[in-house]
Coordinates of C-alpha atoms in Angstrom, one line a residue:
Chain A
M1 CA -27.7 -7.5 -10.7
I2 CA -27.4 -4.3 -8.6
D3 CA -23.8 -4.9 -8.2
F4 CA -23.3 -5.4 -11.9
D5 CA -24.9 -1.9 -12.3
K6 CA -22.6 -0.4 -9.7
W7 CA -19.6 -1.8 -11.5
Q8 CA -20.8 -0.6 -14.9
E9 CA -21.2 2.9 -13.4
I10 CA -17.7 2.9 -12.1
F11 CA -16.1 1.5 -15.3
N12 CA -18.1 4.1 -17.3
S13 CA -16.6 6.8 -15.0
I14 CA -13.1 5.5 -15.3
R15 CA -13.5 5.1 -19.1
R16 CA -14.6 8.8 -19.5
H17 CA -11.5 10.1 -17.6
P18 CA -8.5 7.9 -18.7
L19 CA -5.8 10.5 -17.9
R20 CA -7.0 11.2 -14.4
T21 CA -7.5 7.6 -13.6
I22 CA -3.8 6.8 -14.9
L23 CA -2.4 9.7 -12.9
T24 CA -4.2 8.6 -9.6
A25 CA -3.2 5.0 -10.3
L26 CA 0.4 6.0 -11.0
G27 CA 0.8 7.8 -7.6
V28 CA -0.4 4.7 -5.8
F29 CA 1.5 2.4 -7.9
W30 CA 4.8 4.3 -7.3
G31 CA 4.2 4.4 -3.7
I32 CA 3.7 0.7 -3.2
F33 CA 6.5 0.0 -5.8
M34 CA 8.9 2.0 -3.9
L35 CA 8.1 0.6 -0.5
V36 CA 8.4 -2.9 -1.8
L37 CA 11.6 -2.0 -3.5
L38 CA 13.2 -0.4 -0.5
L39 CA 12.2 -3.1 1.8
G40 CA 13.5 -5.7 -0.5
A41 CA 16.8 -3.9 -1.1
G42 CA 17.3 -3.3 2.6
R43 CA 16.8 -7.0 3.3
G44 CA 19.1 -7.9 0.5
L45 CA 21.9 -5.7 2.2
Q46 CA 21.3 -7.3 5.5
N47 CA 21.4 -10.8 3.9
G48 CA 24.6 -9.9 2.1
V49 CA 26.3 -8.8 5.3
E50 CA 25.1 -11.8 7.2
Y51 CA 26.5 -13.9 4.4
E52 CA 29.9 -12.4 4.9
F53 CA 29.8 -13.5 8.5
R54 CA 28.7 -17.1 7.7
D55 CA 32.2 -18.5 7.5
D56 CA 33.0 -17.9 11.2
A57 CA 30.9 -18.5 14.3
T58 CA 29.3 -15.1 15.2
N59 CA 30.0 -16.0 18.9
S60 CA 33.8 -16.5 18.5
V61 CA 36.4 -14.6 20.4
W62 CA 39.9 -14.4 19.0
V63 CA 42.9 -13.7 21.4
R64 CA 46.1 -12.5 19.6
R65 CA 49.5 -11.6 20.9
G66 CA 50.9 -8.1 20.8
V67 CA 53.9 -6.1 22.2
T68 CA 53.6 -4.2 25.4
S69 CA 53.4 -0.4 25.2
L70 CA 53.4 0.4 28.8
P71 CA 56.1 -0.5 31.5
Y72 CA 54.7 -2.7 34.1
Q73 CA 56.1 -3.2 37.7
G74 CA 59.7 -2.5 36.6
L75 CA 59.4 -4.4 33.3
P76 CA 60.1 -2.3 30.3
K77 CA 57.7 -1.7 27.4
G78 CA 58.3 -3.4 24.1
R79 CA 58.2 -6.9 25.3
R80 CA 56.7 -9.4 23.0
I81 CA 54.0 -11.5 24.5
R82 CA 54.1 -15.2 23.6
F83 CA 51.4 -17.9 24.0
T84 CA 52.2 -21.5 25.0
N85 CA 50.0 -24.7 25.6
E86 CA 49.8 -23.4 29.3
D87 CA 47.7 -20.5 28.1
Y88 CA 45.4 -22.9 26.3
D89 CA 45.1 -25.0 29.5
M90 CA 44.5 -22.0 31.7
L91 CA 41.5 -20.9 29.4
A92 CA 40.2 -24.4 29.5
E93 CA 40.5 -24.7 33.2
H94 CA 39.4 -21.2 34.3
F95 CA 36.8 -20.4 31.9
K96 CA 34.1 -22.9 32.1
E97 CA 31.7 -20.8 30.1
V98 CA 33.9 -21.3 27.1
E99 CA 32.2 -23.6 24.6
Y100 CA 34.9 -24.5 22.1
L101 CA 38.5 -23.7 22.5
T102 CA 41.4 -24.1 20.2
G103 CA 44.8 -22.7 19.6
R104 CA 46.6 -22.1 16.2
F105 CA 50.1 -22.7 15.3
Y106 CA 51.1 -21.2 11.8
L107 CA 53.7 -22.8 9.7
S108 CA 55.8 -19.9 8.4
G109 CA 54.6 -19.1 4.8
D110 CA 52.9 -21.5 2.3
Q111 CA 54.3 -25.0 2.3
T112 CA 55.0 -27.1 -0.6
I113 CA 52.8 -30.1 -0.6
T114 CA 53.7 -33.2 -2.6
Y115 CA 51.7 -36.1 -3.6
G116 CA 53.4 -38.4 -6.0
K117 CA 54.7 -36.1 -8.7
T118 CA 52.3 -33.3 -8.0
A119 CA 53.8 -30.5 -5.9
L120 CA 51.7 -27.5 -4.9
S121 CA 51.8 -24.7 -2.4
Y122 CA 49.2 -24.3 0.4
S123 CA 48.9 -22.9 3.8
V124 CA 49.0 -25.2 6.7
R125 CA 47.4 -24.5 10.1
A126 CA 48.1 -26.6 13.3
V127 CA 45.0 -26.6 15.4
H128 CA 43.1 -28.3 18.3
P129 CA 40.1 -30.5 17.6
D130 CA 37.6 -27.8 18.5
H131 CA 38.8 -25.6 15.7
R132 CA 36.4 -27.1 13.3
Y133 CA 33.4 -25.4 15.1
L134 CA 35.1 -22.0 15.0
E135 CA 35.6 -22.1 11.2
N136 CA 32.2 -23.8 10.4
T137 CA 34.4 -26.6 8.8
M138 CA 32.2 -29.4 7.4
M139 CA 33.6 -32.9 7.0
K140 CA 33.3 -34.3 3.4
S141 CA 35.0 -37.6 4.1
G142 CA 37.1 -39.2 7.0
R143 CA 37.4 -37.4 10.2
Y144 CA 38.8 -34.2 11.7
I145 CA 41.9 -33.9 14.0
N146 CA 41.2 -35.6 17.3
E147 CA 42.7 -35.7 20.8
T148 CA 44.5 -38.9 20.2
D149 CA 46.3 -37.4 17.3
L150 CA 47.5 -34.6 19.6
K151 CA 48.5 -37.0 22.4
E152 CA 50.5 -39.2 20.1
Y153 CA 51.9 -36.5 17.9
R154 CA 50.4 -38.3 14.9
K155 CA 51.4 -37.0 11.5
V156 CA 48.0 -36.8 10.1
A157 CA 46.4 -34.2 7.9
V158 CA 42.9 -32.9 7.1
I159 CA 42.7 -31.3 3.6
G160 CA 40.2 -28.8 2.0
A161 CA 38.1 -29.9 -0.9
V162 CA 40.2 -27.7 -3.3
V163 CA 43.4 -29.3 -2.1
Q164 CA 41.8 -32.6 -2.5
K165 CA 40.8 -31.9 -6.1
D166 CA 44.1 -30.4 -7.0
L167 CA 46.2 -33.2 -5.5
F168 CA 44.1 -36.3 -6.1
G169 CA 41.6 -35.5 -8.7
D170 CA 39.0 -38.3 -8.5
E171 CA 41.2 -40.5 -6.5
P172 CA 39.9 -41.2 -2.9
P173 CA 42.4 -39.4 -0.6
L174 CA 41.9 -41.1 2.7
G175 CA 45.0 -43.0 3.8
K176 CA 47.1 -41.5 1.2
Q177 CA 50.6 -40.1 2.1
I178 CA 51.5 -36.4 1.3
K179 CA 54.6 -34.5 2.1
I180 CA 54.3 -31.2 3.9
G181 CA 57.7 -29.7 3.4
S182 CA 59.8 -32.7 3.9
T183 CA 57.7 -34.4 6.5
I184 CA 55.2 -37.2 5.5
Y185 CA 51.6 -37.1 6.7
T186 CA 48.7 -39.4 6.2
V187 CA 45.4 -37.9 5.0
V188 CA 42.6 -38.8 7.4
G189 CA 39.8 -36.5 6.2
S190 CA 38.7 -33.7 3.7
Y191 CA 36.3 -31.0 4.3
T192 CA 34.3 -28.2 2.7
D193 CA 33.7 -24.7 4.1
T194 CA 31.0 -22.2 3.5
G195 CA 33.7 -19.5 3.4
G196 CA 34.4 -20.2 -0.3
D197 CA 37.4 -21.6 -2.1
D198 CA 40.1 -19.8 -0.2
E199 CA 39.0 -21.5 2.9
M200 CA 39.3 -24.9 1.3
R201 CA 42.9 -24.3 0.2
I202 CA 44.1 -25.0 3.8
I203 CA 45.5 -28.1 5.4
Y204 CA 45.0 -28.8 9.0
I205 CA 47.3 -30.8 11.2
P206 CA 47.6 -31.5 15.0
V207 CA 48.9 -28.6 16.9
S208 CA 51.2 -30.8 19.1
T209 CA 52.8 -32.4 16.0
A210 CA 53.5 -29.1 14.4
Q211 CA 55.0 -27.7 17.6
K212 CA 57.3 -30.7 17.9
V213 CA 58.3 -30.9 14.2
Y214 CA 58.6 -27.3 13.2
A215 CA 59.3 -25.4 16.4
G216 CA 60.5 -27.7 19.1
T217 CA 58.6 -25.6 21.7
E218 CA 55.1 -25.4 23.2
E219 CA 54.4 -22.0 21.4
L220 CA 50.9 -21.2 20.1
H221 CA 50.4 -18.1 17.8
Q222 CA 46.8 -17.5 18.5
L223 CA 43.9 -18.7 20.7
M224 CA 40.3 -18.7 19.7
F225 CA 37.1 -19.9 21.5
T226 CA 33.3 -19.6 21.3
T227 CA 30.9 -18.4 23.8
G228 CA 27.9 -20.6 23.3
D229 CA 24.6 -18.5 23.5
M230 CA 25.8 -15.8 25.8
G231 CA 24.6 -12.3 25.3
L232 CA 26.7 -9.5 24.0
E233 CA 27.2 -7.9 27.4
E234 CA 28.2 -11.3 29.0
I235 CA 30.7 -11.8 26.1
Q236 CA 32.2 -8.4 26.6
Q237 CA 32.7 -9.0 30.3
L238 CA 34.1 -12.5 29.5
Q239 CA 36.6 -10.8 27.2
E240 CA 37.7 -8.4 29.9
E241 CA 38.1 -11.3 32.3
V242 CA 40.2 -13.2 29.7
R243 CA 42.3 -10.0 29.3
D244 CA 42.7 -9.8 33.1
A245 CA 43.9 -13.4 33.3
F246 CA 46.5 -13.0 30.5
A247 CA 47.8 -9.7 32.1
R248 CA 48.4 -11.5 35.3
R249 CA 50.1 -14.5 33.6
H250 CA 52.2 -12.5 31.1
Q251 CA 52.8 -9.5 33.6
F252 CA 51.6 -6.6 31.6
D253 CA 49.3 -3.6 32.4
V254 CA 45.7 -4.8 32.0
N255 CA 45.2 -1.3 30.3
D256 CA 47.8 -1.9 27.8
R257 CA 45.7 -2.5 24.7
K258 CA 48.7 -3.3 22.5
A259 CA 49.9 -6.1 24.6
L260 CA 47.0 -8.3 23.8
Y261 CA 44.2 -8.2 21.3
V262 CA 40.8 -9.7 22.2
F263 CA 38.4 -9.4 19.3
G264 CA 34.8 -10.6 19.6
A265 CA 32.9 -11.3 16.4
A266 CA 29.5 -10.7 18.2
E267 CA 30.5 -7.1 18.9
E268 CA 31.2 -6.7 15.3
Y269 CA 28.1 -8.5 14.3
Q270 CA 26.0 -6.4 16.7
K271 CA 27.5 -3.2 15.1
F272 CA 26.1 -4.4 11.7
M273 CA 22.9 -5.3 13.2
N274 CA 22.5 -1.8 14.7
L275 CA 23.4 -0.3 11.3
F276 CA 20.6 -2.4 9.7
A277 CA 18.0 -1.3 12.3
A278 CA 18.9 2.2 11.3
I279 CA 18.7 1.4 7.6
R280 CA 15.3 -0.4 8.2
A281 CA 14.1 2.7 9.9
F282 CA 15.1 4.9 7.1
V283 CA 13.6 2.6 4.5
W284 CA 10.4 2.7 6.3
F285 CA 10.6 6.4 6.7
V286 CA 11.1 6.9 2.9
G287 CA 8.6 4.1 1.9
L288 CA 5.9 5.6 4.1
G289 CA 6.6 9.0 2.7
S290 CA 5.9 7.7 -0.8
I291 CA 2.8 6.1 0.3
V292 CA 1.7 9.4 2.1
A293 CA 2.4 11.2 -1.3
G294 CA 0.2 8.5 -3.0
V295 CA -2.6 9.2 -0.5
I296 CA -2.4 12.9 -1.1
G297 CA -2.5 12.4 -4.8
V298 CA -5.6 10.3 -4.5
S299 CA -7.3 12.7 -2.3
N300 CA -6.4 15.5 -4.7
I301 CA -7.9 13.6 -7.6
M302 CA -11.0 12.8 -5.7
L303 CA -11.5 16.6 -5.0
I304 CA -11.3 17.1 -8.8
V305 CA -13.6 14.2 -9.4
V306 CA -16.3 15.5 -7.2
K307 CA -16.0 19.0 -8.7
D308 CA -16.1 17.5 -12.3
R309 CA -19.2 15.5 -11.5
T310 CA -21.1 18.1 -9.5
K311 CA -23.7 18.5 -12.1
E312 CA -24.1 14.9 -12.6
I313 CA -24.6 14.4 -8.9
G314 CA -27.1 17.2 -8.8
I315 CA -29.1 15.4 -11.5
R316 CA -28.9 12.1 -9.7
K317 CA -30.0 13.7 -6.4
A318 CA -33.0 15.2 -8.2
L319 CA -33.9 11.8 -9.5
G320 CA -33.8 10.2 -6.1
A321 CA -30.2 9.4 -5.4
T322 CA -29.7 9.2 -1.6
P323 CA -26.4 10.9 -0.1
R324 CA -25.3 7.4 0.8
S325 CA -25.5 6.2 -2.8
I326 CA -23.5 9.2 -4.0
I327 CA -20.8 8.6 -1.4
A328 CA -20.7 5.0 -2.4
M329 CA -20.4 5.8 -6.0
I330 CA -17.4 8.0 -5.7
L331 CA -15.6 5.9 -3.0
Q332 CA -15.9 2.7 -4.9
E333 CA -14.3 4.3 -7.9
S334 CA -11.4 5.4 -5.7
I335 CA -11.1 2.1 -3.9
L336 CA -11.1 0.3 -7.2
I337 CA -8.3 2.4 -8.7
T338 CA -6.1 2.3 -5.5
A339 CA -6.7 -1.4 -5.1
V340 CA -5.8 -2.3 -8.7
A341 CA -2.9 0.2 -8.8
G342 CA -1.5 -0.9 -5.4
Y343 CA -1.7 -4.6 -6.4
L344 CA 0.2 -3.8 -9.7
G345 CA 2.7 -1.8 -7.7
L346 CA 3.2 -4.9 -5.5
L347 CA 3.6 -7.2 -8.4
A348 CA 6.1 -4.8 -10.0
G349 CA 7.9 -4.4 -6.8
V350 CA 8.3 -8.2 -6.3
G351 CA 9.2 -8.5 -10.0
A352 CA 12.0 -5.9 -9.7
I353 CA 13.3 -7.7 -6.6
S354 CA 13.6 -10.9 -8.2
L355 CA 15.4 -9.3 -11.0
M356 CA 17.9 -7.7 -8.5
E357 CA 18.3 -11.2 -7.1
S358 CA 20.4 -12.2 -10.0
I359 CA 22.7 -9.2 -9.4
A360 CA 25.9 -10.6 -7.7
V361 CA 27.5 -7.8 -5.7
E362 CA 29.3 -8.0 -2.5
Y363 CA 27.3 -7.3 0.6
F364 CA 24.1 -7.6 -1.3
R365 CA 22.3 -11.0 -1.4
S366 CA 18.8 -12.6 -1.9
P367 CA 16.8 -9.4 -1.6
R368 CA 13.2 -10.5 -0.3
V369 CA 10.2 -8.7 0.7
D370 CA 7.8 -9.9 3.3
L371 CA 4.7 -10.3 1.1
G372 CA 2.6 -9.7 4.1
V373 CA 4.1 -6.3 4.6
G374 CA 3.4 -5.4 0.9
I375 CA -0.2 -6.5 1.1
A376 CA -0.7 -4.6 4.4
A377 CA 0.8 -1.5 2.8
T378 CA -1.6 -1.9 -0.2
L379 CA -4.6 -2.3 2.2
V380 CA -3.4 0.8 4.1
L381 CA -3.2 2.7 1.0
V382 CA -6.6 1.6 -0.2
A383 CA -8.1 2.5 3.1
A384 CA -6.3 5.8 3.1
G385 CA -7.4 6.4 -0.5
A386 CA -11.0 5.7 0.6
L387 CA -10.7 8.1 3.6
A388 CA -9.2 10.7 1.3
G389 CA -12.1 10.2 -1.0
L390 CA -14.7 10.2 1.9
M391 CA -14.3 14.0 2.6
P392 CA -15.0 15.2 -1.0
A393 CA -17.7 12.4 -1.4
R394 CA -19.6 13.7 1.7
K395 CA -19.3 17.2 0.6
A396 CA -20.7 16.1 -2.9
A397 CA -23.5 14.2 -1.2
Q398 CA -24.6 17.4 0.7
I399 CA -24.8 19.5 -2.6
N400 CA -28.0 21.2 -3.1
P401 CA -29.3 19.6 -6.4
V402 CA -30.6 23.0 -7.7
V403 CA -27.2 24.6 -7.2
A404 CA -25.3 21.6 -8.6
M405 CA -27.4 21.4 -11.8
R406 CA -26.8 25.1 -12.4
E407 CA -23.0 24.3 -12.8
G408 CA -21.4 23.4 -16.2
Chain B
M1 CA -52.3 17.5 -3.7
I2 CA -50.1 20.5 -2.9
Q3 CA -50.8 22.8 0.1
L4 CA -48.5 25.8 0.7
R5 CA -49.2 28.0 3.8
N6 CA -47.3 31.2 4.4
I7 CA -44.0 29.8 2.7
R8 CA -41.1 32.2 3.2
K9 CA -37.6 31.8 1.8
S10 CA -34.6 34.1 1.7
Y11 CA -31.1 33.7 0.4
K12 CA -28.0 35.1 2.0
T13 CA -25.9 37.0 -0.6
G14 CA -22.8 38.3 1.0
Y15 CA -23.8 40.4 4.0
T16 CA -27.4 41.1 3.0
Q17 CA -30.5 38.9 3.0
L18 CA -32.4 38.5 -0.1
E19 CA -36.0 37.6 0.5
V20 CA -37.3 35.7 -2.5
L21 CA -40.6 34.2 -1.2
K22 CA -42.6 36.5 1.1
G23 CA -45.5 34.4 2.3
I24 CA -46.8 32.2 -0.3
D25 CA -50.3 30.5 0.2
L26 CA -51.2 28.1 -2.6
D27 CA -53.3 25.0 -3.1
I28 CA -53.1 22.8 -6.2
E29 CA -55.5 20.0 -6.5
A30 CA -54.7 16.5 -7.7
G31 CA -54.9 16.3 -11.5
A32 CA -54.2 19.9 -12.0
F33 CA -52.6 21.3 -15.1
A34 CA -51.1 24.6 -13.7
S35 CA -48.5 27.1 -14.8
I36 CA -46.5 29.5 -12.6
M37 CA -45.6 32.7 -14.3
G38 CA -43.6 35.6 -13.4
S39 CA -40.7 37.7 -14.6
S40 CA -37.2 36.7 -13.7
G41 CA -36.5 37.2 -10.1
S42 CA -40.2 36.8 -9.1
G43 CA -39.3 33.7 -7.2
K44 CA -41.0 31.2 -9.5
S45 CA -38.1 28.9 -9.7
T46 CA -37.5 28.9 -6.0
L47 CA -41.1 28.1 -5.5
L48 CA -40.9 25.2 -7.9
N49 CA -37.7 23.9 -6.2
I50 CA -39.5 23.9 -2.8
I51 CA -42.5 22.1 -4.2
G52 CA -40.0 19.6 -5.6
I53 CA -38.2 19.2 -2.3
L54 CA -35.0 20.3 -4.1
D55 CA -34.7 23.2 -1.8
E56 CA -35.7 24.0 1.8
Y57 CA -37.9 26.8 3.1
D58 CA -37.4 29.0 6.1
E59 CA -41.1 29.4 7.4
G60 CA -44.5 28.1 6.7
D61 CA -46.0 24.7 6.0
Y62 CA -45.8 22.5 2.9
R63 CA -48.0 19.4 2.5
L64 CA -47.5 17.1 -0.4
D65 CA -50.3 14.5 -0.8
G66 CA -51.1 15.0 2.8
R67 CA -47.5 14.5 4.0
M68 CA -45.9 17.3 5.9
I69 CA -42.6 18.2 4.1
K70 CA -40.4 19.8 6.7
G71 CA -37.1 19.0 8.2
L72 CA -36.6 15.9 6.1
S73 CA -33.2 14.3 6.1
Q74 CA -31.4 14.2 2.8
T75 CA -32.2 10.5 2.5
E76 CA -35.9 11.0 3.1
A77 CA -36.0 14.0 0.7
A78 CA -34.3 11.8 -1.9
Q79 CA -36.9 9.1 -1.4
Y80 CA -39.8 11.5 -1.7
R81 CA -38.4 13.0 -4.9
N82 CA -37.9 9.5 -6.3
R83 CA -41.4 8.3 -5.4
F84 CA -43.7 11.3 -5.8
I85 CA -42.1 13.8 -8.1
G86 CA -41.0 13.8 -11.8
F87 CA -38.6 16.7 -12.9
V88 CA -38.3 18.2 -16.3
F89 CA -35.6 21.0 -16.7
Q90 CA -35.0 23.7 -19.2
S91 CA -31.6 22.3 -20.0
F92 CA -32.9 18.8 -20.1
N93 CA -30.1 17.5 -17.6
L94 CA -29.7 14.2 -19.2
L95 CA -26.4 12.4 -18.4
P96 CA -24.3 12.9 -21.5
F97 CA -22.6 9.5 -21.3
K98 CA -25.8 7.4 -20.9
T99 CA -28.0 6.3 -23.8
A100 CA -31.6 7.7 -23.9
Q101 CA -32.8 4.3 -22.6
E102 CA -30.3 4.4 -19.7
N103 CA -31.3 8.0 -18.8
V104 CA -34.9 6.9 -18.6
A105 CA -34.1 4.1 -16.6
L106 CA -32.0 5.9 -14.0
P107 CA -34.7 6.8 -11.4
L108 CA -35.6 3.1 -11.2
Y109 CA -32.0 2.4 -10.4
Y110 CA -32.4 4.3 -7.2
Q111 CA -35.6 2.2 -6.5
K112 CA -33.2 -0.8 -6.7
M113 CA -35.3 -2.3 -9.5
D114 CA -33.9 -5.2 -11.4
R115 CA -31.8 -4.1 -14.5
K116 CA -33.9 -6.0 -17.0
K117 CA -37.2 -4.9 -15.8
R118 CA -35.9 -1.3 -15.7
Q119 CA -34.7 -1.3 -19.2
A120 CA -38.0 -2.9 -20.5
L121 CA -40.0 -0.2 -18.6
A122 CA -37.7 2.5 -19.9
M123 CA -38.4 1.2 -23.5
E124 CA -42.1 1.4 -22.9
Y125 CA -41.9 5.1 -21.9
L126 CA -39.6 5.9 -24.7
D127 CA -42.2 4.5 -27.0
M128 CA -44.9 6.6 -25.3
V129 CA -42.9 9.8 -26.1
G130 CA -42.3 8.5 -29.7
L131 CA -38.5 7.8 -29.3
A132 CA -38.4 4.0 -29.2
D133 CA -36.1 4.0 -32.2
W134 CA -33.6 6.3 -30.5
A135 CA -33.2 4.2 -27.4
E136 CA -29.5 3.6 -28.0
H137 CA -28.6 7.1 -28.9
L138 CA -26.7 9.4 -26.6
P139 CA -28.2 12.8 -25.7
N140 CA -25.9 14.7 -28.0
Q141 CA -27.1 12.7 -30.9
L142 CA -30.7 13.9 -30.3
S143 CA -32.3 17.2 -31.1
G144 CA -33.4 19.5 -28.3
G145 CA -37.1 18.4 -28.6
Q146 CA -36.1 14.7 -28.5
Q147 CA -33.9 15.3 -25.5
Q148 CA -36.7 17.0 -23.6
R149 CA -39.1 14.1 -24.6
V150 CA -36.5 11.7 -23.1
A151 CA -36.4 13.8 -20.0
I152 CA -40.2 13.7 -19.7
A153 CA -40.0 9.8 -20.2
R154 CA -37.6 9.8 -17.3
A155 CA -39.7 12.0 -15.1
L156 CA -42.8 9.7 -15.8
I157 CA -41.1 6.3 -15.4
T158 CA -41.5 6.3 -11.5
Q159 CA -45.3 7.0 -12.0
P160 CA -45.0 10.1 -9.8
K161 CA -48.0 12.1 -8.4
V162 CA -46.7 15.4 -9.7
I163 CA -44.6 16.5 -12.7
L164 CA -42.6 19.6 -12.1
A165 CA -41.3 21.3 -15.3
D166 CA -39.0 24.4 -15.0
E167 CA -39.0 26.2 -18.2
P168 CA -39.4 23.0 -20.2
T169 CA -39.7 24.9 -23.5
G170 CA -37.1 27.6 -22.8
A171 CA -34.5 26.0 -25.0
L172 CA -36.9 24.9 -27.7
D173 CA -38.4 26.6 -30.9
S174 CA -42.1 27.1 -30.9
H175 CA -43.0 24.2 -33.0
T176 CA -41.2 21.8 -30.8
S177 CA -42.5 23.6 -27.8
Y178 CA -46.1 22.8 -28.8
E179 CA -45.2 19.1 -29.2
V180 CA -43.7 19.0 -25.8
M181 CA -46.8 20.8 -24.3
Q182 CA -49.0 18.3 -26.1
L183 CA -47.1 15.7 -24.4
F184 CA -47.7 17.3 -21.0
Q185 CA -51.4 17.6 -21.8
K186 CA -51.5 13.8 -22.6
V187 CA -49.7 13.0 -19.3
N188 CA -52.1 15.2 -17.4
K189 CA -55.1 13.4 -18.9
E190 CA -53.8 10.3 -17.5
G191 CA -54.3 11.9 -14.0
I192 CA -50.9 13.2 -13.1
T193 CA -50.6 16.6 -11.7
V194 CA -48.5 18.8 -13.9
I195 CA -46.9 22.1 -12.8
I196 CA -45.0 24.2 -15.3
V197 CA -42.9 27.2 -14.6
T198 CA -42.7 29.6 -17.7
H199 CA -42.4 33.2 -18.7
E200 CA -44.0 32.6 -22.1
N201 CA -47.8 33.5 -22.2
D202 CA -48.7 31.2 -25.0
I203 CA -47.2 28.3 -23.1
A204 CA -49.1 29.2 -19.9
A205 CA -52.2 29.6 -22.0
M206 CA -52.1 25.9 -22.9
T207 CA -52.5 25.1 -19.2
R208 CA -55.8 25.1 -17.4
R209 CA -54.7 27.3 -14.4
V210 CA -52.2 30.2 -14.4
I211 CA -50.6 31.4 -11.2
R212 CA -48.8 34.7 -11.4
L213 CA -45.9 35.5 -9.1
R214 CA -44.6 39.0 -8.5
D215 CA -41.7 40.0 -6.1
G216 CA -42.2 36.9 -4.0
I217 CA -46.0 37.0 -3.6
I218 CA -48.8 35.5 -5.6
E219 CA -50.5 38.1 -7.7
S220 CA -53.3 36.0 -9.0
G221 CA -54.4 32.4 -9.4
G222 CA -53.4 31.5 -5.8
V223 CA -55.8 29.9 -3.2
A224 CA -58.9 31.5 -4.5
A225 CA -58.7 30.0 -7.9
S226 CA -60.4 26.7 -8.7
A227 CA -60.3 24.1 -11.4
S228 CA -63.4 25.4 -13.0
S229 CA -62.0 28.9 -13.7

């Protein structure tokens, strides 16, 4: 019953000052709305970039050939570095910390692939069995390239889902024979890849077969490996050791950055993560700023409320209102307004974020806000609003009723 | 009922001290119907505010119904006001956004009385001042005399020992003033002490005891006066 009275008093006061209530509520609403929106957008940006990285293992290291730019022990600059199977073997033997290792042999340009009467053009990569882990290749049917294929120089091919659809339609592809250029291969598997359609337009064949059929040498064009769960610093050290080993084998200056390119995805990934840490800090800074503005707005309004109600407070005190009941009356109104407005801001923010989710932009994906953070922010704002109202409320409670009643 | 001994009170105005009450000795017995008179600036309203525990005094002793009223906390002062004293003001001081009935019931809200009980009691007191039909009206829908009667009902609802009225007829025409004074007489007959501050002689003449104040001291009608005079 008493509670009902309190609420009635509060609603009464709110009804009498709709504009003031709306202005207070708007400040709080906007603060929470912006915070939620910014946090959500920041998250979306981060998800977007992480999505761009999804295709390749984030712990992969790529080793590419270059041309020497420094003379080394009497050897001239401008020498082209070439990889062979020996480089692959060296990595496999000397670097036990390497998790998955593969070489790549590119067939020059796109190849014409023929099945029956259909002839289409796709790129072909000749790889080692571990390659599937570096590209996050997922088998759809059949199997990937294996060691036996390599040892026996089998003419087998693993085709992407797009290739399969284009060449075979609904026909099962396994065991079918396709022509790559003029050589016949047997399809042993098909795969999908999270990297999108382009990644599924590729045909994989055993590296040894390609070397024998298309080059007649043991050449490799590129080497790639993953580093397991090593930390960034360990990976960087490993990269330097790899560079060292290649410099010794191929006789170039270890400081010659153009002779060999060693690229670590982890380093790049870390750069983005650092960027996001900065963006998150900025988002919090701006979001908290708008919350502080909301709090200042609330305390301002509460000052006006107290000033406006001075005479009423005087009358109530004369009739026996205790200071505590005066403070409670003013604070409850402030808390109610901030709580409702904060809650609406939270709802609107979450709503706006789910609208943004339907926007398809590169580097922006599934914006989401931690609801706990939003609720915490609302609670902080309510508490701050109460605190902001407490000062003027206490002042109001100390008013001498005689002086107060003389006002207005 | 009321015992004042050497009460002093001064206000700071800028850099100077303005002494308003310069040693008041006053006894008002239970059941009295008294008026405090004086020109403006004589300190009569200040005296009433001290008696009503609305204001503090600097020196002296004040006993209300045997209780020493000194150095009370705000909360204690509020409880004393609520239980012992009913106020009636010149400008009525009704809450403009509450109906007559709600205004009358307000002091009981601060006694944490149940809402239904409160509203029923308020209705009784409104009936007593002859305004039962106006219970649902807001103050601005009532005449000045009606508003003052609502205020009197509000002052009475807690069954206080003392009714303090500060220029209760100051804003009313003479006909309405007499009606309000008749109401006060009726209240007094029921045993409640009524003290009225006024500067109108005819109003003061309707009370049974007149206390005259001049420049912060009692000129006549103070301690020496008795109910029989």
